[in-house]
Amino acid sequence: MPAQSNMLIDGPALWSDLMETARFGGTPKGGICRLALSDEDKSVRTWFAQTCEALGCTVTYDSMGNQFARRAGTCDALPPIMIGSHLDTQPTGGKFDGILGVLGGVAVLRALHSADVSTRHPIEVVNWTNEEGARFTPPMLASGVFGGAFTQEFARSRPDKNGITLRRVVS
């Protein structure tokens, strides 16, 4: 593992990722509507998984649909260093809220991969499901289950405005 004091994030690649993902749920006025587990959200989640897998990560999902892109560490049994946020938006969301936390994590993965740098701890980039809470209330349901604030049963029973529960649509 060589020392990398000059490793940088690839700004143009990060910008390209932001513009690419803005296509998923893009609105005519330049905003984003990507409600949790909608077709648009599922498309950007697929993009995230494929992008991370191309960088050598293993992508897993928990029972709430949270995505974890894991880059192994040299001591892989150590707790991971987690980076991330969410890919879902409000109905009139912007291009940068939430997703920048996920794509910033992808940029870190890309920098480490390009420089062939190993880390002691594994690195995990996480996409929390339904973080905005625009489709299923309250917000932060899936991260809340992960952190112990909500039970899985409570979170999975939450309906959207059409009566469809999170349980029904989570993969």
CSV table of N, CA and C in Angstrom, one decimal:
chain,number,residue,atom,x,y,z
A,1,MET,N,0.9,-1.2,0.0
A,1,MET,CA,0.0,0.0,0.0
A,1,MET,C,0.9,1.2,0.0
A,2,PRO,N,1.1,1.9,-1.2
A,2,PRO,CA,2.0,3.0,-1.2
A,2,PRO,C,1.3,4.2,-0.6
A,3,ALA,N,2.1,5.1,0.0
A,3,ALA,CA,1.6,6.4,0.5
A,3,ALA,C,1.1,7.3,-0.6
A,4,GLN,N,-0.1,7.8,-0.4
A,4,GLN,CA,-0.7,8.7,-1.4
A,4,GLN,C,-1.1,10.0,-0.9
A,5,SER,N,-0.1,10.9,-0.8
A,5,SER,CA,-0.4,12.2,-0.2
A,5,SER,C,-0.9,13.2,-1.2
A,6,ASN,N,-0.9,12.8,-2.5
A,6,ASN,CA,-1.4,13.7,-3.5
A,6,ASN,C,-2.6,13.2,-4.3
A,7,MET,N,-3.3,12.2,-3.7
A,7,MET,CA,-4.5,11.7,-4.3
A,7,MET,C,-5.6,12.7,-4.3
A,8,LEU,N,-6.3,12.9,-5.4
A,8,LEU,CA,-7.3,13.9,-5.5
A,8,LEU,C,-8.6,13.2,-6.1
A,9,ILE,N,-9.7,13.9,-5.7
A,9,ILE,CA,-11.0,13.5,-6.3
A,9,ILE,C,-11.0,14.0,-7.7
A,10,ASP,N,-11.6,13.2,-8.6
A,10,ASP,CA,-11.7,13.6,-10.0
A,10,ASP,C,-13.0,14.5,-10.2
A,11,GLY,N,-12.8,15.8,-10.1
A,11,GLY,CA,-13.9,16.7,-10.2
A,11,GLY,C,-14.8,16.6,-11.4
A,12,PRO,N,-14.2,16.5,-12.6
A,12,PRO,CA,-15.0,16.3,-13.8
A,12,PRO,C,-15.8,15.0,-13.8
A,13,ALA,N,-15.2,13.9,-13.2
A,13,ALA,CA,-16.0,12.7,-13.2
A,13,ALA,C,-17.2,12.8,-12.2
A,14,LEU,N,-16.9,13.5,-11.1
A,14,LEU,CA,-18.0,13.7,-10.1
A,14,LEU,C,-19.1,14.5,-10.8
A,15,TRP,N,-18.8,15.6,-11.5
A,15,TRP,CA,-19.8,16.4,-12.2
A,15,TRP,C,-20.5,15.6,-13.2
A,16,SER,N,-19.8,14.8,-13.9
A,16,SER,CA,-20.4,13.9,-14.9
A,16,SER,C,-21.4,12.9,-14.3
A,17,ASP,N,-21.1,12.4,-13.1
A,17,ASP,CA,-22.0,11.5,-12.4
A,17,ASP,C,-23.2,12.3,-11.9
A,18,LEU,N,-23.0,13.5,-11.5
A,18,LEU,CA,-24.2,14.3,-11.1
A,18,LEU,C,-25.1,14.6,-12.2
A,19,MET,N,-24.6,14.9,-13.4
A,19,MET,CA,-25.4,15.2,-14.6
A,19,MET,C,-26.1,13.9,-15.1
A,20,GLU,N,-25.3,12.8,-15.0
A,20,GLU,CA,-25.9,11.5,-15.5
A,20,GLU,C,-27.0,11.1,-14.6
A,21,THR,N,-26.9,11.2,-13.3
A,21,THR,CA,-27.9,10.7,-12.4
A,21,THR,C,-29.1,11.7,-12.4
A,22,ALA,N,-28.9,12.9,-12.8
A,22,ALA,CA,-30.0,13.9,-12.9
A,22,ALA,C,-31.0,13.5,-14.0
A,23,ARG,N,-30.6,12.6,-14.9
A,23,ARG,CA,-31.5,12.2,-15.9
A,23,ARG,C,-32.6,11.3,-15.3
A,24,PHE,N,-32.4,10.6,-14.2
A,24,PHE,CA,-33.3,9.7,-13.6
A,24,PHE,C,-34.3,10.5,-12.8
A,25,GLY,N,-35.5,10.8,-13.4
A,25,GLY,CA,-36.5,11.6,-12.7
A,25,GLY,C,-36.4,13.1,-13.0
A,26,GLY,N,-35.6,13.5,-14.0
A,26,GLY,CA,-35.4,14.9,-14.3
A,26,GLY,C,-36.8,15.5,-14.8
A,27,THR,N,-37.0,16.7,-14.3
A,27,THR,CA,-38.2,17.5,-14.7
A,27,THR,C,-37.9,18.5,-15.7
A,28,PRO,N,-39.0,19.0,-16.4
A,28,PRO,CA,-38.8,20.0,-17.5
A,28,PRO,C,-38.1,21.3,-17.0
A,29,LYS,N,-38.3,21.6,-15.7
A,29,LYS,CA,-37.7,22.9,-15.2
A,29,LYS,C,-36.3,22.7,-14.6
A,30,GLY,N,-35.7,21.5,-14.8
A,30,GLY,CA,-34.4,21.2,-14.3
A,30,GLY,C,-34.3,20.6,-12.9
A,31,GLY,N,-35.4,20.3,-12.3
A,31,GLY,CA,-35.4,19.7,-11.0
A,31,GLY,C,-35.4,18.2,-11.1
A,32,ILE,N,-35.6,17.5,-10.0
A,32,ILE,CA,-35.7,16.1,-10.0
A,32,ILE,C,-36.9,15.6,-9.2
A,33,CYS,N,-37.6,14.6,-9.7
A,33,CYS,CA,-38.6,14.0,-8.9
A,33,CYS,C,-38.3,12.5,-8.9
A,34,ARG,N,-37.8,12.0,-7.8
A,34,ARG,CA,-37.3,10.6,-7.7
A,34,ARG,C,-37.7,10.1,-6.3
A,35,LEU,N,-39.0,9.8,-6.2
A,35,LEU,CA,-39.6,9.3,-4.9
A,35,LEU,C,-39.0,7.9,-4.6
A,36,ALA,N,-38.9,7.6,-3.4
A,36,ALA,CA,-38.3,6.4,-2.9
A,36,ALA,C,-39.0,5.2,-3.6
A,37,LEU,N,-38.2,4.3,-4.2
A,37,LEU,CA,-38.6,3.1,-4.8
A,37,LEU,C,-39.5,3.2,-6.0
A,38,SER,N,-39.6,4.4,-6.5
A,38,SER,CA,-40.3,4.6,-7.8
A,38,SER,C,-39.5,4.1,-8.9
A,39,ASP,N,-40.0,4.0,-10.1
A,39,ASP,CA,-39.2,3.5,-11.2
A,39,ASP,C,-37.9,4.4,-11.4
A,40,GLU,N,-38.1,5.7,-11.2
A,40,GLU,CA,-36.9,6.6,-11.4
A,40,GLU,C,-35.8,6.3,-10.3
A,41,ASP,N,-36.3,6.0,-9.1
A,41,ASP,CA,-35.4,5.7,-8.0
A,41,ASP,C,-34.7,4.4,-8.3
A,42,LYS,N,-35.5,3.4,-8.7
A,42,LYS,CA,-34.9,2.1,-9.0
A,42,LYS,C,-33.9,2.2,-10.1
A,43,SER,N,-34.1,3.0,-11.1
A,43,SER,CA,-33.1,3.2,-12.2
A,43,SER,C,-31.8,3.8,-11.6
A,44,VAL,N,-31.9,4.8,-10.8
A,44,VAL,CA,-30.7,5.4,-10.3
A,44,VAL,C,-30.0,4.4,-9.3
A,45,ARG,N,-30.8,3.6,-8.6
A,45,ARG,CA,-30.2,2.6,-7.7
A,45,ARG,C,-29.4,1.6,-8.5
A,46,THR,N,-29.9,1.2,-9.6
A,46,THR,CA,-29.2,0.3,-10.5
A,46,THR,C,-28.0,0.9,-11.0
A,47,TRP,N,-28.0,2.2,-11.4
A,47,TRP,CA,-26.8,2.9,-11.9
A,47,TRP,C,-25.8,2.9,-10.8
A,48,PHE,N,-26.2,3.2,-9.6
A,48,PHE,CA,-25.2,3.2,-8.4
A,48,PHE,C,-24.6,1.8,-8.2
A,49,ALA,N,-25.4,0.8,-8.2
A,49,ALA,CA,-24.8,-0.6,-8.0
A,49,ALA,C,-23.9,-0.9,-9.1
A,50,GLN,N,-24.2,-0.7,-10.4
A,50,GLN,CA,-23.3,-1.0,-11.5
A,50,GLN,C,-22.0,-0.2,-11.5
A,51,THR,N,-22.1,1.1,-11.1
A,51,THR,CA,-21.0,1.9,-11.0
A,51,THR,C,-20.0,1.4,-10.0
A,52,CYS,N,-20.5,1.1,-8.8
A,52,CYS,CA,-19.7,0.6,-7.7
A,52,CYS,C,-19.1,-0.8,-8.0
A,53,GLU,N,-19.9,-1.6,-8.6
A,53,GLU,CA,-19.4,-3.0,-9.0
A,53,GLU,C,-18.2,-2.8,-10.0
A,54,ALA,N,-18.3,-1.9,-10.9
A,54,ALA,CA,-17.2,-1.6,-11.9
A,54,ALA,C,-15.9,-1.2,-11.2
A,55,LEU,N,-16.1,-0.6,-10.0
A,55,LEU,CA,-14.9,-0.2,-9.2
A,55,LEU,C,-14.5,-1.2,-8.2
A,56,GLY,N,-15.0,-2.5,-8.4
A,56,GLY,CA,-14.5,-3.6,-7.5
A,56,GLY,C,-15.3,-3.8,-6.2
A,57,CYS,N,-16.4,-3.1,-6.1
A,57,CYS,CA,-17.1,-3.2,-4.8
A,57,CYS,C,-18.1,-4.4,-4.9
A,58,THR,N,-18.5,-4.8,-3.8
A,58,THR,CA,-19.6,-5.8,-3.6
A,58,THR,C,-20.8,-5.0,-3.1
A,59,VAL,N,-22.0,-5.1,-3.8
A,59,VAL,CA,-23.1,-4.3,-3.4
A,59,VAL,C,-24.1,-5.3,-2.8
A,60,THR,N,-24.6,-4.9,-1.6
A,60,THR,CA,-25.6,-5.7,-0.9
A,60,THR,C,-26.7,-4.8,-0.5
A,61,TYR,N,-27.8,-5.4,0.0
A,61,TYR,CA,-29.0,-4.7,0.4
A,61,TYR,C,-29.5,-5.3,1.7
A,62,ASP,N,-30.0,-4.5,2.6
A,62,ASP,CA,-30.5,-5.0,3.8
A,62,ASP,C,-32.0,-5.1,3.6
A,63,SER,N,-32.7,-5.5,4.7
A,63,SER,CA,-34.2,-5.8,4.6
A,63,SER,C,-35.0,-4.5,4.3
A,64,MET,N,-34.4,-3.4,4.5
A,64,MET,CA,-35.1,-2.1,4.2
A,64,MET,C,-34.8,-1.6,2.8
A,65,GLY,N,-34.0,-2.3,2.1
A,65,GLY,CA,-33.6,-1.8,0.7
A,65,GLY,C,-32.4,-0.9,0.7
A,66,ASN,N,-31.8,-0.6,1.9
A,66,ASN,CA,-30.6,0.2,1.9
A,66,ASN,C,-29.5,-0.5,1.1
A,67,GLN,N,-28.8,0.3,0.3
A,67,GLN,CA,-27.7,-0.3,-0.5
A,67,GLN,C,-26.4,0.0,0.1
A,68,PHE,N,-25.5,-1.0,0.1
A,68,PHE,CA,-24.2,-0.9,0.7
A,68,PHE,C,-23.2,-1.3,-0.4
A,69,ALA,N,-22.4,-0.4,-0.9
A,69,ALA,CA,-21.3,-0.7,-1.8
A,69,ALA,C,-20.0,-0.8,-1.0
A,70,ARG,N,-19.5,-2.0,-0.9
A,70,ARG,CA,-18.4,-2.3,0.0
A,70,ARG,C,-17.1,-2.5,-0.8
A,71,ARG,N,-16.1,-1.8,-0.5
A,71,ARG,CA,-14.7,-2.0,-1.0
A,71,ARG,C,-13.9,-2.6,0.2
A,72,ALA,N,-13.4,-3.8,-0.1
A,72,ALA,CA,-12.7,-4.5,1.0
A,72,ALA,C,-11.5,-3.8,1.5
A,73,GLY,N,-11.2,-4.0,2.8
A,73,GLY,CA,-10.0,-3.4,3.4
A,73,GLY,C,-9.0,-4.5,3.6
A,74,THR,N,-7.8,-4.2,4.0
A,74,THR,CA,-6.8,-5.2,4.2
A,74,THR,C,-7.1,-6.0,5.5
A,75,CYS,N,-7.8,-5.3,6.4
A,75,CYS,CA,-8.4,-6.0,7.6
A,75,CYS,C,-9.9,-5.9,7.5
A,76,ASP,N,-10.4,-6.8,6.7
A,76,ASP,CA,-11.8,-6.6,6.3
A,76,ASP,C,-12.8,-6.9,7.4
A,77,ALA,N,-12.3,-7.5,8.5
A,77,ALA,CA,-13.2,-7.8,9.6
A,77,ALA,C,-13.4,-6.5,10.5
A,78,LEU,N,-12.7,-5.5,10.2
A,78,LEU,CA,-12.8,-4.2,11.0
A,78,LEU,C,-14.1,-3.6,10.6
A,79,PRO,N,-14.7,-2.7,11.4
A,79,PRO,CA,-15.9,-2.0,11.0
A,79,PRO,C,-15.6,-1.1,9.8
A,80,PRO,N,-16.6,-1.0,8.9
A,80,PRO,CA,-16.3,-0.2,7.7
A,80,PRO,C,-16.4,1.3,8.0
A,81,ILE,N,-15.7,2.1,7.2
A,81,ILE,CA,-15.8,3.5,7.2
A,81,ILE,C,-17.0,3.8,6.2
A,82,MET,N,-18.1,4.4,6.7
A,82,MET,CA,-19.2,4.6,5.9
A,82,MET,C,-19.3,6.0,5.4
A,83,ILE,N,-19.7,6.1,4.1
A,83,ILE,CA,-19.9,7.4,3.4
A,83,ILE,C,-21.2,7.3,2.7
A,84,GLY,N,-22.0,8.3,2.7
A,84,GLY,CA,-23.2,8.2,1.9
A,84,GLY,C,-24.3,9.2,2.3
A,85,SER,N,-25.5,8.9,1.7
A,85,SER,CA,-26.7,9.7,1.9
A,85,SER,C,-27.8,9.0,1.2
A,86,HIS,N,-28.5,9.7,0.3
A,86,HIS,CA,-29.7,9.1,-0.3
A,86,HIS,C,-29.8,9.5,-1.8
A,87,LEU,N,-30.5,8.7,-2.6
A,87,LEU,CA,-30.7,9.0,-4.0
A,87,LEU,C,-32.1,9.4,-4.2
A,88,ASP,N,-33.1,9.2,-3.3
A,88,ASP,CA,-34.4,9.7,-3.5
A,88,ASP,C,-34.5,11.2,-3.3
A,89,THR,N,-35.6,11.8,-3.8
A,89,THR,CA,-35.8,13.2,-3.7
A,89,THR,C,-37.2,13.6,-3.2
A,90,GLN,N,-37.4,14.8,-3.0
A,90,GLN,CA,-38.7,15.4,-2.8
A,90,GLN,C,-39.3,15.5,-4.2
A,91,PRO,N,-40.7,15.7,-4.3
A,91,PRO,CA,-41.3,15.8,-5.6
A,91,PRO,C,-40.7,16.9,-6.5
A,92,THR,N,-40.2,17.9,-5.8
A,92,THR,CA,-39.6,19.0,-6.6
A,92,THR,C,-38.2,19.2,-6.1
A,93,GLY,N,-37.4,18.1,-6.0
A,93,GLY,CA,-36.1,18.2,-5.5
A,93,GLY,C,-35.1,18.8,-6.5
A,94,GLY,N,-33.9,19.0,-6.0
A,94,GLY,CA,-32.8,19.5,-6.8
A,94,GLY,C,-31.8,18.4,-7.1
A,95,LYS,N,-30.8,18.8,-8.0
A,95,LYS,CA,-29.8,17.8,-8.5
A,95,LYS,C,-28.8,17.4,-7.4
A,96,PHE,N,-28.6,18.2,-6.4
A,96,PHE,CA,-27.5,18.0,-5.5
A,96,PHE,C,-27.8,17.5,-4.1
A,97,ASP,N,-29.0,17.7,-3.6
A,97,ASP,CA,-29.4,17.3,-2.3
A,97,ASP,C,-29.4,15.8,-2.1
A,98,GLY,N,-28.7,15.4,-1.1
A,98,GLY,CA,-28.7,13.9,-0.8
A,98,GLY,C,-27.8,13.2,-1.7
A,99,ILE,N,-28.0,13.2,-3.0
A,99,ILE,CA,-27.2,12.4,-4.0
A,99,ILE,C,-25.7,12.8,-3.9
A,100,LEU,N,-25.4,14.1,-3.5
A,100,LEU,CA,-24.0,14.5,-3.5
A,100,LEU,C,-23.3,13.7,-2.4
A,101,GLY,N,-23.9,13.3,-1.3
A,101,GLY,CA,-23.3,12.4,-0.3
A,101,GLY,C,-23.0,11.1,-0.9
A,102,VAL,N,-23.9,10.5,-1.7
A,102,VAL,CA,-23.6,9.2,-2.3
A,102,VAL,C,-22.5,9.3,-3.4
A,103,LEU,N,-22.7,10.3,-4.2
A,103,LEU,CA,-21.7,10.4,-5.3
A,103,LEU,C,-20.4,10.9,-4.8
A,104,GLY,N,-20.3,11.6,-3.7
A,104,GLY,CA,-19.0,11.9,-3.1
A,104,GLY,C,-18.3,10.7,-2.7
A,105,GLY,N,-19.1,9.7,-2.1
A,105,GLY,CA,-18.6,8.4,-1.8
A,105,GLY,C,-18.1,7.6,-3.0
A,106,VAL,N,-18.8,7.7,-4.1
A,106,VAL,CA,-18.4,7.0,-5.3
A,106,VAL,C,-17.1,7.7,-5.8
A,107,ALA,N,-17.0,9.0,-5.6
A,107,ALA,CA,-15.7,9.7,-6.0
A,107,ALA,C,-14.5,9.2,-5.2
A,108,VAL,N,-14.7,9.0,-3.9
A,108,VAL,CA,-13.7,8.4,-3.1
A,108,VAL,C,-13.3,7.0,-3.6
A,109,LEU,N,-14.3,6.2,-3.8
A,109,LEU,CA,-14.0,4.8,-4.3
A,109,LEU,C,-13.2,4.9,-5.6
A,110,ARG,N,-13.6,5.8,-6.5
A,110,ARG,CA,-13.0,5.9,-7.8
A,110,ARG,C,-11.5,6.4,-7.6
A,111,ALA,N,-11.3,7.3,-6.7
A,111,ALA,CA,-9.9,7.8,-6.4
A,111,ALA,C,-9.0,6.7,-5.9
A,112,LEU,N,-9.6,5.9,-4.9
A,112,LEU,CA,-8.8,4.8,-4.3
A,112,LEU,C,-8.5,3.7,-5.4
A,113,HIS,N,-9.5,3.4,-6.2
A,113,HIS,CA,-9.4,2.4,-7.2
A,113,HIS,C,-8.4,2.8,-8.3
A,114,SER,N,-8.5,4.1,-8.7
A,114,SER,CA,-7.5,4.6,-9.8
A,114,SER,C,-6.1,4.6,-9.3
A,115,ALA,N,-5.9,4.9,-8.0
A,115,ALA,CA,-4.5,5.0,-7.5
A,115,ALA,C,-4.1,3.6,-6.9
A,116,ASP,N,-4.9,2.6,-7.0
A,116,ASP,CA,-4.6,1.3,-6.5
A,116,ASP,C,-4.2,1.3,-5.1
A,117,VAL,N,-4.9,2.1,-4.3
A,117,VAL,CA,-4.7,2.2,-2.8
A,117,VAL,C,-5.5,1.3,-2.0
A,118,SER,N,-5.0,0.6,-1.1
A,118,SER,CA,-5.7,-0.3,-0.2
A,118,SER,C,-5.9,0.5,1.1
A,119,THR,N,-7.0,0.2,1.8
A,119,THR,CA,-7.3,0.8,3.1
A,119,THR,C,-7.3,-0.3,4.1
A,120,ARG,N,-7.0,0.0,5.3
A,120,ARG,CA,-7.1,-1.0,6.4
A,120,ARG,C,-8.5,-1.4,6.6
A,121,HIS,N,-9.4,-0.4,6.8
A,121,HIS,CA,-10.8,-0.7,7.1
A,121,HIS,C,-11.5,-0.8,5.7
A,122,PRO,N,-12.5,-1.6,5.6
A,122,PRO,CA,-13.4,-1.6,4.4
A,122,PRO,C,-14.0,-0.2,4.3
A,123,ILE,N,-14.4,0.2,3.1
A,123,ILE,CA,-15.1,1.4,2.8
A,123,ILE,C,-16.5,1.0,2.3
A,124,GLU,N,-17.5,1.6,2.9
A,124,GLU,CA,-18.9,1.3,2.4
A,124,GLU,C,-19.5,2.7,2.0
A,125,VAL,N,-20.0,2.7,0.8
A,125,VAL,CA,-20.9,3.8,0.4
A,125,VAL,C,-22.3,3.4,0.5
A,126,VAL,N,-23.1,4.1,1.2
A,126,VAL,CA,-24.5,3.7,1.5
A,126,VAL,C,-25.5,4.6,0.9
A,127,ASN,N,-26.5,4.0,0.3
A,127,ASN,CA,-27.7,4.8,-0.2
A,127,ASN,C,-28.9,4.4,0.7
A,128,TRP,N,-29.3,5.3,1.6
A,128,TRP,CA,-30.4,5.0,2.5
A,128,TRP,C,-31.7,5.1,1.7
A,129,THR,N,-32.6,4.2,1.9
A,129,THR,CA,-33.9,4.1,1.2
A,129,THR,C,-34.9,5.0,1.9
A,130,ASN,N,-35.6,5.8,1.2
A,130,ASN,CA,-36.7,6.7,1.7
A,130,ASN,C,-36.2,7.7,2.7
A,131,GLU,N,-35.0,8.2,2.5
A,131,GLU,CA,-34.4,9.2,3.5
A,131,GLU,C,-35.3,10.5,3.5
A,132,GLU,N,-35.7,10.9,2.3
A,132,GLU,CA,-36.5,12.2,2.3
A,132,GLU,C,-37.9,12.0,2.9
A,133,GLY,N,-38.5,10.9,2.8
A,133,GLY,CA,-39.8,10.7,3.4
A,133,GLY,C,-40.9,11.3,2.6
A,134,ALA,N,-40.6,11.6,1.4
A,134,ALA,CA,-41.7,12.2,0.5
A,134,ALA,C,-42.7,11.2,0.1
A,135,ARG,N,-42.3,9.9,0.0
A,135,ARG,CA,-43.3,8.9,-0.4
A,135,ARG,C,-43.8,8.2,0.9
A,136,PHE,N,-43.0,7.7,1.8
A,136,PHE,CA,-43.4,7.0,3.0
A,136,PHE,C,-42.9,7.9,4.2
A,137,THR,N,-43.9,8.2,5.1
A,137,THR,CA,-43.5,9.0,6.2
A,137,THR,C,-43.4,8.1,7.5
A,138,PRO,N,-42.6,8.5,8.4
A,138,PRO,CA,-41.8,9.7,8.4
A,138,PRO,C,-40.5,9.6,7.6
A,139,PRO,N,-39.7,10.7,7.5
A,139,PRO,CA,-38.5,10.6,6.8
A,139,PRO,C,-37.5,9.7,7.5
A,140,MET,N,-36.4,9.3,6.9
A,140,MET,CA,-35.3,8.6,7.5
A,140,MET,C,-35.8,7.2,8.0
A,141,LEU,N,-36.7,6.6,7.4
A,141,LEU,CA,-37.2,5.3,7.9
A,141,LEU,C,-36.2,4.2,7.8
A,142,ALA,N,-35.6,4.0,6.7
A,142,ALA,CA,-34.6,2.9,6.6
A,142,ALA,C,-33.3,3.1,7.4
A,143,SER,N,-32.8,4.4,7.4
A,143,SER,CA,-31.7,4.6,8.2
A,143,SER,C,-32.1,4.6,9.7
A,144,GLY,N,-33.3,4.9,9.9
A,144,GLY,CA,-33.8,4.8,11.3
A,144,GLY,C,-33.9,3.4,11.8
A,145,VAL,N,-34.2,2.5,10.9
A,145,VAL,CA,-34.2,1.1,11.3
A,145,VAL,C,-32.7,0.6,11.5
A,146,PHE,N,-31.9,1.0,10.7
A,146,PHE,CA,-30.4,0.7,10.8
A,146,PHE,C,-29.9,1.2,12.1
A,147,GLY,N,-30.3,2.4,12.5
A,147,GLY,CA,-29.7,3.0,13.7
A,147,GLY,C,-30.5,2.7,15.0
A,148,GLY,N,-31.6,2.0,14.8
A,148,GLY,CA,-32.4,1.6,16.0
A,148,GLY,C,-33.5,2.5,16.4
A,149,ALA,N,-33.8,3.6,15.6
A,149,ALA,CA,-34.8,4.5,16.0
A,149,ALA,C,-36.2,4.0,15.7
A,150,PHE,N,-36.3,3.1,14.7
A,150,PHE,CA,-37.6,2.5,14.3
A,150,PHE,C,-37.5,1.0,14.3
A,151,THR,N,-38.6,0.3,14.5
A,151,THR,CA,-38.6,-1.1,14.3
A,151,THR,C,-38.8,-1.4,12.8
A,152,GLN,N,-38.3,-2.5,12.3
A,152,GLN,CA,-38.5,-2.9,10.9
A,152,GLN,C,-40.0,-3.0,10.6
A,153,GLU,N,-40.7,-3.6,11.5
A,153,GLU,CA,-42.2,-3.8,11.3
A,153,GLU,C,-42.9,-2.4,11.1
A,154,PHE,N,-42.6,-1.5,12.0
A,154,PHE,CA,-43.1,-0.1,11.8
A,154,PHE,C,-42.8,0.5,10.5
A,155,ALA,N,-41.5,0.4,10.1
A,155,ALA,CA,-41.1,1.1,8.9
A,155,ALA,C,-41.7,0.4,7.7
A,156,ARG,N,-41.7,-0.9,7.6
A,156,ARG,CA,-42.2,-1.6,6.5
A,156,ARG,C,-43.7,-1.5,6.3
A,157,SER,N,-44.4,-1.1,7.4
A,157,SER,CA,-45.9,-1.0,7.4
A,157,SER,C,-46.3,0.4,6.9
A,158,ARG,N,-45.4,1.3,6.7
A,158,ARG,CA,-45.8,2.7,6.3
A,158,ARG,C,-46.4,2.7,4.9
A,159,PRO,N,-47.6,3.3,4.7
A,159,PRO,CA,-48.2,3.4,3.4
A,159,PRO,C,-47.8,4.7,2.7
A,160,ASP,N,-47.8,4.7,1.4
A,160,ASP,CA,-47.7,6.0,0.6
A,160,ASP,C,-49.1,6.5,0.4
A,161,LYS,N,-49.3,7.6,-0.3
A,161,LYS,CA,-50.6,8.2,-0.5
A,161,LYS,C,-51.6,7.3,-1.2
A,162,ASN,N,-51.1,6.3,-1.9
A,162,ASN,CA,-52.0,5.3,-2.6
A,162,ASN,C,-52.3,4.1,-1.8
A,163,GLY,N,-51.8,4.0,-0.5
A,163,GLY,CA,-52.0,2.9,0.3
A,163,GLY,C,-51.0,1.7,0.1
A,164,ILE,N,-50.0,2.0,-0.8
A,164,ILE,CA,-49.0,0.9,-1.0
A,164,ILE,C,-47.9,1.0,0.1
A,165,THR,N,-47.7,-0.1,0.7
A,165,THR,CA,-46.7,-0.1,1.9
A,165,THR,C,-45.3,-0.2,1.4
A,166,LEU,N,-44.4,0.3,2.2
A,166,LEU,CA,-43.0,0.1,1.9
A,166,LEU,C,-42.6,-1.4,1.8
A,167,ARG,N,-43.3,-2.2,2.6
A,167,ARG,CA,-43.0,-3.7,2.6
A,167,ARG,C,-43.3,-4.2,1.1
A,168,ARG,N,-44.3,-3.7,0.5
A,168,ARG,CA,-44.7,-4.2,-0.8
A,168,ARG,C,-43.7,-3.8,-1.9
A,169,VAL,N,-43.0,-2.7,-1.8
A,169,VAL,CA,-42.1,-2.3,-2.9
A,169,VAL,C,-40.7,-2.4,-2.6
A,170,VAL,N,-40.3,-2.7,-1.3
A,170,VAL,CA,-38.9,-2.8,-1.0
A,170,VAL,C,-38.3,-4.2,-1.6
A,171,SER,N,-37.2,-4.1,-2.2
A,171,SER,CA,-36.6,-5.3,-2.8
A,171,SER,C,-35.7,-6.0,-1.8
